[in-house]
Coordinates of C-alpha atoms in Angstrom, one line a residue:
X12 CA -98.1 -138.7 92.2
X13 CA -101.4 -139.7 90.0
X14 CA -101.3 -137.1 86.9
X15 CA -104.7 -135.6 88.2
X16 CA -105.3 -134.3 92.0
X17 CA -106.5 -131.2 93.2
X18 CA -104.7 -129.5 95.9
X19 CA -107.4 -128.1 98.7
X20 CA -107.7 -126.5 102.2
X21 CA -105.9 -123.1 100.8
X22 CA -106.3 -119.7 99.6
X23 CA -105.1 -119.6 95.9
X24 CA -103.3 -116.7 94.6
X25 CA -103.3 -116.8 91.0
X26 CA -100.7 -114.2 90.2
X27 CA -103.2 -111.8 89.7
X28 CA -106.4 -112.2 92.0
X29 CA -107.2 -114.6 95.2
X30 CA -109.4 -117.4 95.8
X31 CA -111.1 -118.4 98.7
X32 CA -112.7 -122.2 99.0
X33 CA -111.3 -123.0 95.7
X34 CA -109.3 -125.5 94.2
X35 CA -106.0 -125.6 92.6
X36 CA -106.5 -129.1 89.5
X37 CA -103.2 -129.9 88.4
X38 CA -103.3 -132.3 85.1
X39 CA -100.1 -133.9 83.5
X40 CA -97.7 -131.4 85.4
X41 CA -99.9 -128.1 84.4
X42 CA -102.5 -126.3 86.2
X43 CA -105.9 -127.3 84.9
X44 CA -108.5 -125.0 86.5
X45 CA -108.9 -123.7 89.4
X46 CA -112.5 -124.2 90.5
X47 CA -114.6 -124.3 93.8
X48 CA -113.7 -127.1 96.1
X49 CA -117.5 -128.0 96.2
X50 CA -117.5 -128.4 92.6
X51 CA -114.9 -131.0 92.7
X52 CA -116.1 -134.5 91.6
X53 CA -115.7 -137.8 93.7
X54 CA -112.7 -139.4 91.9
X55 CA -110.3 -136.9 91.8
X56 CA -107.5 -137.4 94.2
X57 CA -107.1 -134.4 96.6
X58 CA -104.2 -133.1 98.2
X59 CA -105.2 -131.6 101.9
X60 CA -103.4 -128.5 103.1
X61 CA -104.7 -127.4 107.0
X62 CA -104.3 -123.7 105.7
X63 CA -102.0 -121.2 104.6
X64 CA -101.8 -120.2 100.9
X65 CA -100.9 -121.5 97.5
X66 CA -98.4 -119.3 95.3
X67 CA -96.7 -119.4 92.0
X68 CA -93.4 -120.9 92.2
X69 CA -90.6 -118.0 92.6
X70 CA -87.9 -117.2 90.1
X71 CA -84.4 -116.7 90.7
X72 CA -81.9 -115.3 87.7
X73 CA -79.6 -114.6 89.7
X74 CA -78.4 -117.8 91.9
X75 CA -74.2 -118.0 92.4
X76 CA -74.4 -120.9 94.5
X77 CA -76.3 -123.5 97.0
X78 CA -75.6 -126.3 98.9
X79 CA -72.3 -125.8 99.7
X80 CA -72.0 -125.4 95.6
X81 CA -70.5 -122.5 93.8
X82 CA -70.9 -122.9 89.7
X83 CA -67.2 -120.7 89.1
X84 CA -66.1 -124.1 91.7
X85 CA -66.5 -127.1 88.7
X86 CA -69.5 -126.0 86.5
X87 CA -71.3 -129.6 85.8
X88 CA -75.2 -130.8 85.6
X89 CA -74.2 -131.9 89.3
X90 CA -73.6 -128.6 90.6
X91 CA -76.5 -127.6 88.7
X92 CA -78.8 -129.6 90.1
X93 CA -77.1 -129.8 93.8
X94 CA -78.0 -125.8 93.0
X95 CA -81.6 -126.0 92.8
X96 CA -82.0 -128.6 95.1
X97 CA -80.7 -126.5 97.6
X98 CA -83.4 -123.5 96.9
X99 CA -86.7 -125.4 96.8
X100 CA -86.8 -125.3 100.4
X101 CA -87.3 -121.4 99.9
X102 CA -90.0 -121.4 97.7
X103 CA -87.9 -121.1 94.3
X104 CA -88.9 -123.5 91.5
X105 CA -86.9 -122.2 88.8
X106 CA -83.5 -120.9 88.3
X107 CA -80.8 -119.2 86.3
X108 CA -77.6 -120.6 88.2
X109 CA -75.1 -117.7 87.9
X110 CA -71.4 -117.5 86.8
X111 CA -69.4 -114.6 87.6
X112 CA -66.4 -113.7 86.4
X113 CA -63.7 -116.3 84.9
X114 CA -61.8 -117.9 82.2
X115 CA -63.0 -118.9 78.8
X116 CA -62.7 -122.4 80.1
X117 CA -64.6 -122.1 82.8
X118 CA -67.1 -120.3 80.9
X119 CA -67.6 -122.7 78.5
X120 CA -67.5 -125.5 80.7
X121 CA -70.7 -123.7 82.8
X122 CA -72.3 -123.3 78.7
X123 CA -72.1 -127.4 78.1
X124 CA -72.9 -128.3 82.2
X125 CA -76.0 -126.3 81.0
X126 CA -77.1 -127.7 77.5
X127 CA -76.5 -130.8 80.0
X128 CA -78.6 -129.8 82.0
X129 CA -81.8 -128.5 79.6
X130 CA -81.3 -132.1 78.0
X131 CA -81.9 -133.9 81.1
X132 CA -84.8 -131.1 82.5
X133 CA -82.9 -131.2 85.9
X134 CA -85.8 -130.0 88.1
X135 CA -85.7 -126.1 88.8
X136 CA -83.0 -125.2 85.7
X137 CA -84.3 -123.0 83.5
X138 CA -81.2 -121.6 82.0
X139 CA -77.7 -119.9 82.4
X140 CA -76.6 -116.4 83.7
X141 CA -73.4 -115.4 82.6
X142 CA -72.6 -111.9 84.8
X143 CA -69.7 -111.1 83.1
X144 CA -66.6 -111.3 81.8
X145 CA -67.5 -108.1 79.4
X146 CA -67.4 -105.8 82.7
X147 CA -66.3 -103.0 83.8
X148 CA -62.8 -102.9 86.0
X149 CA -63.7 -100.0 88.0
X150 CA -67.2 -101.1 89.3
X151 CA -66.1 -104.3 89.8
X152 CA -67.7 -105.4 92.6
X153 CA -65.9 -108.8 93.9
X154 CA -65.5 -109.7 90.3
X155 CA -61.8 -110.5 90.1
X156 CA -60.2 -107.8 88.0
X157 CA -57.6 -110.1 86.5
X158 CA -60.5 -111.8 84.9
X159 CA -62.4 -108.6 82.8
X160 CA -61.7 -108.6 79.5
X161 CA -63.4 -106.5 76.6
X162 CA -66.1 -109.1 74.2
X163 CA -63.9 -110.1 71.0
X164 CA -65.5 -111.6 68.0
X165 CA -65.1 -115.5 69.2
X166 CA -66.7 -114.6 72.5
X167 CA -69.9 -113.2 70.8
X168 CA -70.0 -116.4 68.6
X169 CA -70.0 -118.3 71.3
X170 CA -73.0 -116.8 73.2
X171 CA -74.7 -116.6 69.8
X172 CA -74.3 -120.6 70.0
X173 CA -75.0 -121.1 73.5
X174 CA -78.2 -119.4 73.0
X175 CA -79.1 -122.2 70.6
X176 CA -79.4 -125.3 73.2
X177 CA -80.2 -123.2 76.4
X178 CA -83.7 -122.3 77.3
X179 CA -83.0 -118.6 78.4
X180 CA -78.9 -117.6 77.9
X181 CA -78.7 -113.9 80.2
X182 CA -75.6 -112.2 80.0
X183 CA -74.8 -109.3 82.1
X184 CA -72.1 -106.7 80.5
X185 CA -71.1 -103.1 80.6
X186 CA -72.5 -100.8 77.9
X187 CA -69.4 -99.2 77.8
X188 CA -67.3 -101.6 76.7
X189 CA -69.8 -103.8 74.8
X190 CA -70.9 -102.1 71.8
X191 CA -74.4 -101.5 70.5
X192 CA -73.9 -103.7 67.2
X193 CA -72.9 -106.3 69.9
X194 CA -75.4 -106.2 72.2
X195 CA -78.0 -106.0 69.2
X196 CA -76.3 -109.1 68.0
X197 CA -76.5 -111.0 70.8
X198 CA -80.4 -109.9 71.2
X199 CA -81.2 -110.8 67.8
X200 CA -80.1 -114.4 68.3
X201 CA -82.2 -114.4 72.0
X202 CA -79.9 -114.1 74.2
X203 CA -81.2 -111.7 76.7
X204 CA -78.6 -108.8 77.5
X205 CA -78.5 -106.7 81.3
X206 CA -76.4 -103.9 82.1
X207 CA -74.2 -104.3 85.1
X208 CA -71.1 -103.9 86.6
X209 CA -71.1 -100.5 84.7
X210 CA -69.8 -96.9 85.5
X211 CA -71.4 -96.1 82.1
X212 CA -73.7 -92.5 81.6
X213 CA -77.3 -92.1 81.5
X214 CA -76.9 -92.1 77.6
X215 CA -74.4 -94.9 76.9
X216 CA -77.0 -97.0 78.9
X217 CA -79.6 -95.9 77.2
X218 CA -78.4 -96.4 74.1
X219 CA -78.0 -100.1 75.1
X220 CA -81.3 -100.6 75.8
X221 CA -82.0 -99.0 72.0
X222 CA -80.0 -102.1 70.8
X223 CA -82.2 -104.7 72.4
X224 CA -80.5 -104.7 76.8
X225 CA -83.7 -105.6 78.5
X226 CA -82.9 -105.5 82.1
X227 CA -80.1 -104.3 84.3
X228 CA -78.5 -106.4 87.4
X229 CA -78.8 -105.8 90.7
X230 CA -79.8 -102.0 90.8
X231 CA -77.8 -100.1 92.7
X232 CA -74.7 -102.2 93.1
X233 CA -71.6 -101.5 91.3
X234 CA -73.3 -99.3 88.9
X235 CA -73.3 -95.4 88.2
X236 CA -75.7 -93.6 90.4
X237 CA -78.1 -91.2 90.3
X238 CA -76.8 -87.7 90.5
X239 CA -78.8 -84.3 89.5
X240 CA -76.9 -83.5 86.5
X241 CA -75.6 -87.3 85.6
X242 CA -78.4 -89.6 86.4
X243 CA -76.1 -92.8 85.1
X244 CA -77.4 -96.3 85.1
X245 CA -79.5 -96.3 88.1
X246 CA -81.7 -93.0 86.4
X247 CA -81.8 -95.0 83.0
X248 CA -83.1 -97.3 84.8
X249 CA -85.9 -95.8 86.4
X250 CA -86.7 -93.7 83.5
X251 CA -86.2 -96.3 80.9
X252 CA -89.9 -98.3 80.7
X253 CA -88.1 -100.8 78.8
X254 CA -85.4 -102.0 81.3
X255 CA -86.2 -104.7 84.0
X256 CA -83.9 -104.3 87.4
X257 CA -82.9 -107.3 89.9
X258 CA -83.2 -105.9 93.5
X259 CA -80.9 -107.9 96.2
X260 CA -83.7 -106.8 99.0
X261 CA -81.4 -108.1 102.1
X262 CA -81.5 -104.7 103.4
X263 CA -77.7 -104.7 103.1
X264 CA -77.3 -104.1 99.6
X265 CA -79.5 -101.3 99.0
X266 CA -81.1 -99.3 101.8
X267 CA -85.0 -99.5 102.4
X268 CA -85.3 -95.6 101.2
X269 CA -83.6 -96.4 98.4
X270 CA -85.5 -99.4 97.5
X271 CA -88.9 -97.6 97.9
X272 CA -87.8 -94.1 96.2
X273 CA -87.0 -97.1 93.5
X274 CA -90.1 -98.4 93.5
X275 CA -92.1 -95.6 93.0
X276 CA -89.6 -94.1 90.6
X277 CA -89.9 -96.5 88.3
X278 CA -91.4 -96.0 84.8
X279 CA -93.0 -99.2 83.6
X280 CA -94.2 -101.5 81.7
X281 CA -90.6 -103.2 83.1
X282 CA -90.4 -103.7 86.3
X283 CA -88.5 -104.2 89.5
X284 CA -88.1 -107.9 90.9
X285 CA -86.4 -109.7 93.5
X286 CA -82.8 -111.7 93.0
X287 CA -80.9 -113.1 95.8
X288 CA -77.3 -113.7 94.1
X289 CA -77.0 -116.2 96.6
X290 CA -74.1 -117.6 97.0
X291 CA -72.8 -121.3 98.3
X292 CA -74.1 -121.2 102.0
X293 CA -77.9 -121.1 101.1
X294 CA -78.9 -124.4 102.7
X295 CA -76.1 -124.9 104.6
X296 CA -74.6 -123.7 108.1
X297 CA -70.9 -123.1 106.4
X298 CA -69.4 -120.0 107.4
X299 CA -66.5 -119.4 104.8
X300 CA -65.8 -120.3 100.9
X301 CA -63.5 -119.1 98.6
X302 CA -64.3 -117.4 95.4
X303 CA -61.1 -117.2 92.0
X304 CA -59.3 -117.9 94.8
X305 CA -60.2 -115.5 97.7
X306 CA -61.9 -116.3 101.4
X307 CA -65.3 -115.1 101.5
X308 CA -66.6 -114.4 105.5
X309 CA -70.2 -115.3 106.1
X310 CA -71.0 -113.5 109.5
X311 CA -74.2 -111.2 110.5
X312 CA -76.3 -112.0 107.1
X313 CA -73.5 -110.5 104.8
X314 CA -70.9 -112.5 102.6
X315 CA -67.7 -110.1 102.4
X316 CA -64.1 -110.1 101.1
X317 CA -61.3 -109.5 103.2
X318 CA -61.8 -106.0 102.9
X319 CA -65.8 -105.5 103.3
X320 CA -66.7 -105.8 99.7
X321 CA -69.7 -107.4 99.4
X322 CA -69.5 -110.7 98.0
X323 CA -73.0 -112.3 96.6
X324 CA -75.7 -112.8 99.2
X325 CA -76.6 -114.7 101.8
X326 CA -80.3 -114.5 100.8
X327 CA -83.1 -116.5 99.7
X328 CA -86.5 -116.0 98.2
X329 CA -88.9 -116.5 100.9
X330 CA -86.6 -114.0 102.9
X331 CA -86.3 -111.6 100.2
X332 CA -90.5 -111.2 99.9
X333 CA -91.2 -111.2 103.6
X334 CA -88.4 -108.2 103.1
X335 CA -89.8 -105.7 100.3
X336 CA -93.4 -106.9 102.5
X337 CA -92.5 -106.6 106.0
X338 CA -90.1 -103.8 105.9
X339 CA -91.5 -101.4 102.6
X340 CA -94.9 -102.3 103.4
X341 CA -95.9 -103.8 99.7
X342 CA -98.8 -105.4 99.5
X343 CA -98.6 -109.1 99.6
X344 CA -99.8 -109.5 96.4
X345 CA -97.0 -107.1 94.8
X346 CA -94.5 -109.0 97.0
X347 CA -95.5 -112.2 95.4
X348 CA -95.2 -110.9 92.0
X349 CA -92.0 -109.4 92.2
X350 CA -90.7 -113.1 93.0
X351 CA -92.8 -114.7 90.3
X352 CA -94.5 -112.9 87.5
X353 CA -92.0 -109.8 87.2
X354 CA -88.7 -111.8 86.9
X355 CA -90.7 -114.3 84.4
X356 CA -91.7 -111.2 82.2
X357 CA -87.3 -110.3 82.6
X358 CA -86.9 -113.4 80.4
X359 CA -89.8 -113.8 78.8
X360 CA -90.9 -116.9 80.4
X361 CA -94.1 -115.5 81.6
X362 CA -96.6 -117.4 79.2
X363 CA -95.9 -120.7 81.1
X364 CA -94.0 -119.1 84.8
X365 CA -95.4 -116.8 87.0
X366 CA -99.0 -117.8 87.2
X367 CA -101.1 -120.4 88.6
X368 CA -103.6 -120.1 85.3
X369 CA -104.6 -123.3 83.2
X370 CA -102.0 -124.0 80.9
X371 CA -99.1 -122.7 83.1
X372 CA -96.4 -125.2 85.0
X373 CA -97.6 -126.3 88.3
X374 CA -94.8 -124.9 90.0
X375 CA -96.2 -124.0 93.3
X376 CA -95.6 -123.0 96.7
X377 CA -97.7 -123.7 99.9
X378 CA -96.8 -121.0 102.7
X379 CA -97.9 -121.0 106.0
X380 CA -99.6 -118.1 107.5
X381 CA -96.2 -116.9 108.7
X382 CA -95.3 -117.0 105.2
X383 CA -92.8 -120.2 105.8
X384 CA -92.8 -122.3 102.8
X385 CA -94.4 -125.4 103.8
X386 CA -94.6 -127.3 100.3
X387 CA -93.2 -127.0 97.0
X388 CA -94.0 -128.5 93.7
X389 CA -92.2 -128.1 90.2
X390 CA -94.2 -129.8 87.0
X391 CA -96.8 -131.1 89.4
X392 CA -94.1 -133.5 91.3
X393 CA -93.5 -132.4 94.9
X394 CA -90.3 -131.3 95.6
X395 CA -90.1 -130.1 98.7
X396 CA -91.9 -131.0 102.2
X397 CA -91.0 -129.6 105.2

């Protein structure tokens, strides 16, 4: 593709406002301007959509799997990219794949397939997540138990040095058996910390987000709830203006009242955004995997161990806005954002992701008046037709 064209023919949403009749210039992998398509002169190369609309490019930190890959399976810049690959088709240009759970080898074999990976700019990688090991046993989840272990002194060196070749290192722990001096360690060197997997209190979790934890992982699940005289990690959450929240918006995870008494409830400038902690089948018609060693069912848009626990997702982007849209009732716009700008601002990428403003990576989406993704682009270079 020439390193100047103008996509045309669609409404633009910026992030912020629309634009009808309009533009989108892409120059050298950025957006340049986006202007009035009258305005557009003779020799630039235009790219025709019959329709639909032009979005920022969605972002996902919170992506176990895709393409029949699982990173815990044989973390390598292959599965990396065979990872992304398998979410542009649902709108998402970049990612954060996801390890759960495991051994310090495998955990530091998913740290170098990622500094692999940033070296090479594989298409859609924008970092690592590591959920865990520094959990807690009793909220668990489908974290293998065998596997949680408390944060010593080499493990915290070794995120402190991850951080150091890895565009955005997130680490999910439990406040309550990661101390504040650690997490403020592990902030002050930029790794980006989020409470999870946590029976913590409301104050142990606060007191987390005093020593730098900016965001919490998918609210709700396995996490303390919200009672009227121990409001636990979920009321932190919603009270806290400081701590961003993943939702899993499958509507099997969390229940619409609960998402929307969520949304309303909380206290901002942080905010609420979409995750899909998709797992291997995104992309793929494969009904079973296994997980540290365990058979994971995929049947009736759920992902469950043997005995129900829900195991990841079976959810991607585009499904997760038409979601918190279709069945809340947000607007559009706020839909949009909580795939794009919000989970930018969670890892502090949202001076170059989130936006379709001049300066910002031309990752874009084109979705059809159903809200189908139809086209994707990442740095300017299409990705995705379908």
């Amino acid at each position: 593709m020439s390193t100047v064209y103008a996509i045309t023919g669609a409404v633009i949403f910026d992030g912020e406002n629309w634009h009808e009749n309009a533009a989108l210039v892409v120059e050298h992998g950025t957006v340049k301007s986006i202007e009035a398509t009258s305005a557009l002169t003779a020799d630039i190369r235009r790219v025709e959509m019959n329709g639909g609309k032009l979005v920022p490019g969605f972002i996902d930190v919170q992506v176990n799997g895709g393409g029949g890959v699982l990173l815990n399976d044989g973390p390598s810049i292959d599965a990396i990219r065979t990872i992304c690959d398998a979410h542009f088709a649902f709108g998402t240009t970049a990612l954060l794949p996801t390890l759960i759970t495991d051994t310090p080898e495998t955990t530091a074999a998913a740290i170098a397939a990622s500094k692999a990976a940033a070296q090479e700019k594989v298409a859609g990688f924008i970092g690592l997540h590591l959920e865990g090991p520094h959990l807690s046993v009793s909220h668990k989840g489908t974290h293998d138990p065998k596997l949680i272990r408390p944060m010593d002194d080499a493990d915290l060196i070794a995120i402190i040095e991850a951080v150091q070749e890895i565009p955005v290192l997130l680490t999910t722990v439990a406040p309550e058996t990661v101390s504040p001096e650690k997490i403020k360690a592990m902030v002050d060197a930029g790794v980006i910390v989020s409470l999870g997997h946590s029976g913590a209190s409301y104050e142990t979790a606060l007191a987390a987000q005093a020593a730098g934890a900016s965001m919490v992982t998918h609210l709700f699940n396995a996490m303390s709830q919200l009672g009227h005289r121990s409001p636990g990690v979920v009321g932190a959450t919603l009270q806290s203006g400081e701590l961003s929240a993943g939702l899993i918006a499958d509507g099997f995870h969390v229940d619409k009242a609960s998402m929307s008494i969520a949304l309303r409830a909380k206290q901002g400038p942080a905010k609420i955004f979409l995750v899909t902690d998709a797992m291997s089948t995104i992309g793929t018609d494969i009904t079973s995997f296994t997980l540290n060693g365990r058979t994971i069912t995929r049947a009736g848009g759920r992902l469950t161990l043997e005995d129900g626990t829900l195991a990841g997702a079976d959810l991607d982007m585009i499904s997760a806005v038409r979601f918190v849209h279709q069945q809340l009732g947000l607007t559009l716009d706020e839909s949009l954002r909580m795939a794009s700008l919000y989970p930018a601002q969670s890892i502090r990428i949202d001076h170059t992701h989130g936006r379709l403003l001049p300066g910002y990576e031309a990752n874009i989406v084109h979705l059809t008046e159903n809200l189908d993704v139809d086209h994707v682009w990442i740095g300017g270079d299409l990705h995705y037709a379908r």
